[in-house]
Coordinates of N, CA and C in Angstrom, one line a residue:
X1 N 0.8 -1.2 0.0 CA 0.0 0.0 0.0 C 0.9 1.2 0.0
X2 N 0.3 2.0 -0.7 CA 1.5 3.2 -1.1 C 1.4 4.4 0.4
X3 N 1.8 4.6 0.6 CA 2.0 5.5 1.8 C 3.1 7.1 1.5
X4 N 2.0 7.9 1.8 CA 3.1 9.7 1.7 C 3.0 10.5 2.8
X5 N 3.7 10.7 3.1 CA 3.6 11.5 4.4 C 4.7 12.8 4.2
X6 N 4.1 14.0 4.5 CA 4.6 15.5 4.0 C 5.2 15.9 5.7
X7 N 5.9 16.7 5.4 CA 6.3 17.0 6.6 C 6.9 18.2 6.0
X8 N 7.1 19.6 7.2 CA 7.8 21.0 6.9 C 7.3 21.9 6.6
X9 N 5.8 21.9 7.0 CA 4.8 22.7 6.8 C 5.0 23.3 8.4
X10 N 5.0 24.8 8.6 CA 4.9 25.9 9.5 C 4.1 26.9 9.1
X11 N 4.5 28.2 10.3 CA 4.3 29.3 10.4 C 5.4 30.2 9.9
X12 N 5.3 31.1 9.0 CA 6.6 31.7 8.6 C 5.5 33.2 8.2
X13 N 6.8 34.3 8.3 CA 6.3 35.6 7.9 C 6.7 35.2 6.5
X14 N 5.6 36.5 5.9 CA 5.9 36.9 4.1 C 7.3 37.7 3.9
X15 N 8.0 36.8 2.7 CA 9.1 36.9 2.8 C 9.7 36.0 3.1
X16 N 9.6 35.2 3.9 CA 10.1 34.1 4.4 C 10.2 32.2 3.4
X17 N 11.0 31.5 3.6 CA 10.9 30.4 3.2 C 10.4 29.4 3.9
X18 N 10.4 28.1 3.3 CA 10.0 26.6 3.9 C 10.4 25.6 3.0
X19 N 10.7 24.6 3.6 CA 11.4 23.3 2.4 C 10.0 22.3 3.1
X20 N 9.5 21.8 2.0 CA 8.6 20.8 2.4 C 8.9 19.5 1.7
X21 N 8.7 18.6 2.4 CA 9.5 17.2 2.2 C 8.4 16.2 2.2
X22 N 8.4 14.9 1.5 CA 7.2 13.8 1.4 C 7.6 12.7 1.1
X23 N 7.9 11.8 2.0 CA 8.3 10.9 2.1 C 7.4 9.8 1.8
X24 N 7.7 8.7 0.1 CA 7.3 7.9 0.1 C 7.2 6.6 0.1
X25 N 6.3 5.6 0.0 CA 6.9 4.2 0.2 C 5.7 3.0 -0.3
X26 N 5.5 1.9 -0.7 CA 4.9 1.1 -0.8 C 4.8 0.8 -2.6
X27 N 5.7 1.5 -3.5 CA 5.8 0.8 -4.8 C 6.6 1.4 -4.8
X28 N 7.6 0.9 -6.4 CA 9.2 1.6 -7.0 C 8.9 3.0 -7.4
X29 N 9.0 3.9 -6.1 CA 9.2 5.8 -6.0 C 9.9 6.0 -7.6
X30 N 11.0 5.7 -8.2 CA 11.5 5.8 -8.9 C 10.8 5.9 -10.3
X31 N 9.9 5.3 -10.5 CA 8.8 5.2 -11.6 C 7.8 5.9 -11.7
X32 N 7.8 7.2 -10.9 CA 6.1 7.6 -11.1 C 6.4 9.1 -10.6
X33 N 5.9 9.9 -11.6 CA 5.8 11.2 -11.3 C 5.5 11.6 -10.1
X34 N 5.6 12.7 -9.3 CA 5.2 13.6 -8.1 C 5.0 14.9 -8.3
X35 N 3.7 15.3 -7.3 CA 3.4 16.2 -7.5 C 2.6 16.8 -6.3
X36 N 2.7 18.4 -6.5 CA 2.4 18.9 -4.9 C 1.0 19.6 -5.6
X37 N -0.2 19.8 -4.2 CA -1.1 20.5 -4.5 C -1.3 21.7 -3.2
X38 N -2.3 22.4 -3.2 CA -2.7 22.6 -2.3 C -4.3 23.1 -2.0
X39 N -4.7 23.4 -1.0 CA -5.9 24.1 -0.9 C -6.3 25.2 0.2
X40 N -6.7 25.5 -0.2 CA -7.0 27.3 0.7 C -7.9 27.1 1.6
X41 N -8.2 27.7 2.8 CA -9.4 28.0 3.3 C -10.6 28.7 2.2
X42 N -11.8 27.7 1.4 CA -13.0 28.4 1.0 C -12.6 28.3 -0.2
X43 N -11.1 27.4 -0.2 CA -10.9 27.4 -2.5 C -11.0 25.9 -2.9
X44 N -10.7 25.6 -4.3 CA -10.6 24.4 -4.4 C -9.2 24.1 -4.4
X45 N -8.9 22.9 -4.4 CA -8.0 22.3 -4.2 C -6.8 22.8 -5.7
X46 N -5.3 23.1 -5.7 CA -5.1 23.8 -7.3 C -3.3 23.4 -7.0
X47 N -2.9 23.2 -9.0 CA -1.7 22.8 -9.0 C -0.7 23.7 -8.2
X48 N 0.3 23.5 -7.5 CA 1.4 23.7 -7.5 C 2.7 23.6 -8.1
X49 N 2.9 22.2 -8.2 CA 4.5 21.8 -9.2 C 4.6 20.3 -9.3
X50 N 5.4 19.6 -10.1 CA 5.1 18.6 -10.4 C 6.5 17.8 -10.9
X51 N 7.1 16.9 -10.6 CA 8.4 16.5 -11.6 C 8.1 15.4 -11.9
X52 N 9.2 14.7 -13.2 CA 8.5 13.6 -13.7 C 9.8 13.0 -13.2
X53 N 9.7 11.6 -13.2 CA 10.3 10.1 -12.4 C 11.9 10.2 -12.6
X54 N 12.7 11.4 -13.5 CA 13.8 10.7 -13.2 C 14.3 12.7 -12.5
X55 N 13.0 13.7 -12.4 CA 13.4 14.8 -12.3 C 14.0 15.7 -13.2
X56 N 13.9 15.4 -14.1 CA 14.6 15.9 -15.3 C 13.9 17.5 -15.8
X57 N 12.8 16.8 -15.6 CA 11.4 18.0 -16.5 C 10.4 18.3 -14.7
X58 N 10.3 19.8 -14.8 CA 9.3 20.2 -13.7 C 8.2 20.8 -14.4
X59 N 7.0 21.1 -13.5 CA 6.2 22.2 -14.1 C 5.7 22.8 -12.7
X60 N 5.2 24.2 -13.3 CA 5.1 25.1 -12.0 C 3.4 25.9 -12.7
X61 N 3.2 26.3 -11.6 CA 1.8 26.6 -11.5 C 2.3 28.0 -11.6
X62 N 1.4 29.1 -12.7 CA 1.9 30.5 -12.8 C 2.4 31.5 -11.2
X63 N 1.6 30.8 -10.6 CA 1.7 31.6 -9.7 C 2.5 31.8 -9.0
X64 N 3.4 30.6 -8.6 CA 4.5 30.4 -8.1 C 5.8 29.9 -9.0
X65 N 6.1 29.9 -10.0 CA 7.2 30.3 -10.8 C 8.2 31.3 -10.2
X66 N 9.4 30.6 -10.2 CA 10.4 32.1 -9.6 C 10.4 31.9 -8.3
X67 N 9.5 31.5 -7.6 CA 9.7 31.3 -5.6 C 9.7 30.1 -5.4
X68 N 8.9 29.0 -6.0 CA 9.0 27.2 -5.5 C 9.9 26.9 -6.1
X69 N 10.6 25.7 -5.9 CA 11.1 24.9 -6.9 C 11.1 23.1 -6.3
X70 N 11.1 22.5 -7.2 CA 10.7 21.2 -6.8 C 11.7 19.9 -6.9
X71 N 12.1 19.0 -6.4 CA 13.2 18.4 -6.8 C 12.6 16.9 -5.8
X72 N 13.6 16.0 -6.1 CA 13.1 14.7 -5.5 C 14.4 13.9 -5.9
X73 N 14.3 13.2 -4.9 CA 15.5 12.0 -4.4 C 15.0 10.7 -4.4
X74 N 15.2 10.1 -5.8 CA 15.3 8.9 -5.9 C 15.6 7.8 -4.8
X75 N 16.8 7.6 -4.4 CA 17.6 7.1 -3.7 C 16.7 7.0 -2.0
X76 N 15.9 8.3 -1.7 CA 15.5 8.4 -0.4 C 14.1 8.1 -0.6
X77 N 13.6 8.2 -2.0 CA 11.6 8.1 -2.4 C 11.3 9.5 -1.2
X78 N 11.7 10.1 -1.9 CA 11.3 11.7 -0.9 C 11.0 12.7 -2.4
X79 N 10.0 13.2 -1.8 CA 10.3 14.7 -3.4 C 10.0 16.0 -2.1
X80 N 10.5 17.0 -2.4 CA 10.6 18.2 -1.3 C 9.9 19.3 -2.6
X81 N 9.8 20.2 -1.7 CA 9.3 21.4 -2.3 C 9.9 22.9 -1.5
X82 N 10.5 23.6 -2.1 CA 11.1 24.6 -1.9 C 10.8 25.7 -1.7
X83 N 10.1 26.3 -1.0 CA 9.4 27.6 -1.4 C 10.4 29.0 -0.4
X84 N 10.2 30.1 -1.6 CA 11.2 31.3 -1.1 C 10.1 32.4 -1.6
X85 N 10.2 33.7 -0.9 CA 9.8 34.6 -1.0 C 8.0 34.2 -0.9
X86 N 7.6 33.8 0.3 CA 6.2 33.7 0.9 C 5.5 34.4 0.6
X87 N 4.3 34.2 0.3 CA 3.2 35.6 0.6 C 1.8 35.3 1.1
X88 N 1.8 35.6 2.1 CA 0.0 35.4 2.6 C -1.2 34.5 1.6
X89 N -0.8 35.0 0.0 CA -1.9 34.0 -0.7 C -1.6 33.0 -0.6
X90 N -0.2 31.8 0.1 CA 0.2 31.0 0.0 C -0.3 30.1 0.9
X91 N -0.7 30.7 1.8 CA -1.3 29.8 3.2 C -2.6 29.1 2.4
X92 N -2.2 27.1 3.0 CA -2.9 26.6 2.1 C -2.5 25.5 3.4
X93 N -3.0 24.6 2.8 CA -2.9 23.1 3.4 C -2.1 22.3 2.3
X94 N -1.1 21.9 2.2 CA -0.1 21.7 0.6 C 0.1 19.9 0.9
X95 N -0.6 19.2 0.2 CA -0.7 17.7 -0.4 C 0.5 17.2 -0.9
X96 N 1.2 15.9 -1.0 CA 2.1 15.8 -2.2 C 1.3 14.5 -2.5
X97 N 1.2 14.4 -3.7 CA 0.7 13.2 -4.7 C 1.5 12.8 -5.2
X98 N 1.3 11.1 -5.6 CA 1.8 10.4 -6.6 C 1.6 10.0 -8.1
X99 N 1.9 9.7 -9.1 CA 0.7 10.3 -10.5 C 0.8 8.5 -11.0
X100 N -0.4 8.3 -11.5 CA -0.6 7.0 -12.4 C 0.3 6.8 -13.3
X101 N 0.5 5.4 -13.1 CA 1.5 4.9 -14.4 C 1.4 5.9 -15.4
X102 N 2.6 6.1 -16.1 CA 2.9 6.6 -17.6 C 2.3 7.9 -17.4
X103 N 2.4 8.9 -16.5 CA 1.8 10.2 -16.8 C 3.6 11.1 -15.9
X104 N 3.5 12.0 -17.1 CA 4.7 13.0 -16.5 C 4.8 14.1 -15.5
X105 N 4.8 15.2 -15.5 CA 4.9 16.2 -14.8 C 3.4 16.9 -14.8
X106 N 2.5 16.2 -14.8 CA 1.2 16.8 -15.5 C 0.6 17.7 -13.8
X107 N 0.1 18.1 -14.3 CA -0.7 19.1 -13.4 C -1.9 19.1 -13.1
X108 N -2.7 18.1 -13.7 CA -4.1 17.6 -13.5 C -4.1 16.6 -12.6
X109 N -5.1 17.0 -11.7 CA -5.0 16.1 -10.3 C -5.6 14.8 -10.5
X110 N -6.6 14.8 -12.0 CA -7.1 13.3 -12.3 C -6.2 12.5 -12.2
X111 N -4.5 12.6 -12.6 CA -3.7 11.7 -13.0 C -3.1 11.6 -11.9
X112 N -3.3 11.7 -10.9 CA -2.9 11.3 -9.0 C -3.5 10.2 -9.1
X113 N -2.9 9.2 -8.3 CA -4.0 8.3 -7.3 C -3.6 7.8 -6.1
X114 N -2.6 8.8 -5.3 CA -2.3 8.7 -4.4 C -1.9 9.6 -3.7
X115 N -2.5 10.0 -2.1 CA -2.0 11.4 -1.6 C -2.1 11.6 -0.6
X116 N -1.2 12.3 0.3 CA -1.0 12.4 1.4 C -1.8 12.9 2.2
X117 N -1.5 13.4 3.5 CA -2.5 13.5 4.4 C -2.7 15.3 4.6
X118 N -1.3 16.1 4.1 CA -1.1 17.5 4.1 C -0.4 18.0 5.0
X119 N 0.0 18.7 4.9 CA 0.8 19.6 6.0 C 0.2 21.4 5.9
X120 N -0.3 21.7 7.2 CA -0.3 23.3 7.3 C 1.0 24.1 7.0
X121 N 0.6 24.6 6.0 CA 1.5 26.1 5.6 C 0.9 27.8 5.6
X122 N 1.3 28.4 6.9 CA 0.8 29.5 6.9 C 2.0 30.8 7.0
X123 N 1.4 31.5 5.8 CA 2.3 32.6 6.0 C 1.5 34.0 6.4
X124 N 2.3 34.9 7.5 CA 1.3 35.7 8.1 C 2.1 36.9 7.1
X125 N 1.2 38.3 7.0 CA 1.4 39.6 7.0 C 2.7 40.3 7.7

């Protein structure tokens, strides 16, 4: 059974950073795209970033281009998420998923079928 578990979600002021980390396990990590989401208080659920199985190729959600960046360790079945330069619209509850066979860095949450439980990320004013 596939299991994710996020961890490195805080309290941080705007301006500020966080490294968010997601530790996987229960099939070969090495075969299957990753990908982070998040959701707001009162929004829907929306992409963040995404890399495909060997890290090579990422994708970023407009919004955060230039402040996340995404990367993942084979070797540990961990993918982290980087975030610099915080801003208050950021505070979300942030997911990391696993993506179905044969799909890359995609950004559609259809192509998940596996996800974690979240981690609080709030950035204050």
């Amino acid at each position: 059974q596939v299991q994710l578990v996020e961890s490195g979600g805080g309290l941080v002021q705007a301006g500020g950073s966080l490294r968010l980390s997601c530790a996987a396990s229960g099939r070969s990590f090495s075969t299957y795209a990753m990908g982070w989401f998040r959701r707001a208080p009162g929004k829907e659920r929306e992409f963040v970033a995404a890399v495909s199985v060997t890290g090579s190729s990422t994708n970023y959600a407009d919004s955060v281009k230039g402040r996340f960046i995404i990367s993942r360790d084979n070797g540990k079945s961990t993918v982290h998420l980087q975030m610099d330069s915080l801003k208050p619209e950021d505070t979300a509850v942030y997911y990391c998923a696993q993506a179905r066979s044969r799909y890359g860095a995609t950004s559609n949450a259809r192509n998940y079928d596996y996800w974690g439980q979240g981690t609080q990320v709030t950035v204050s004013s």
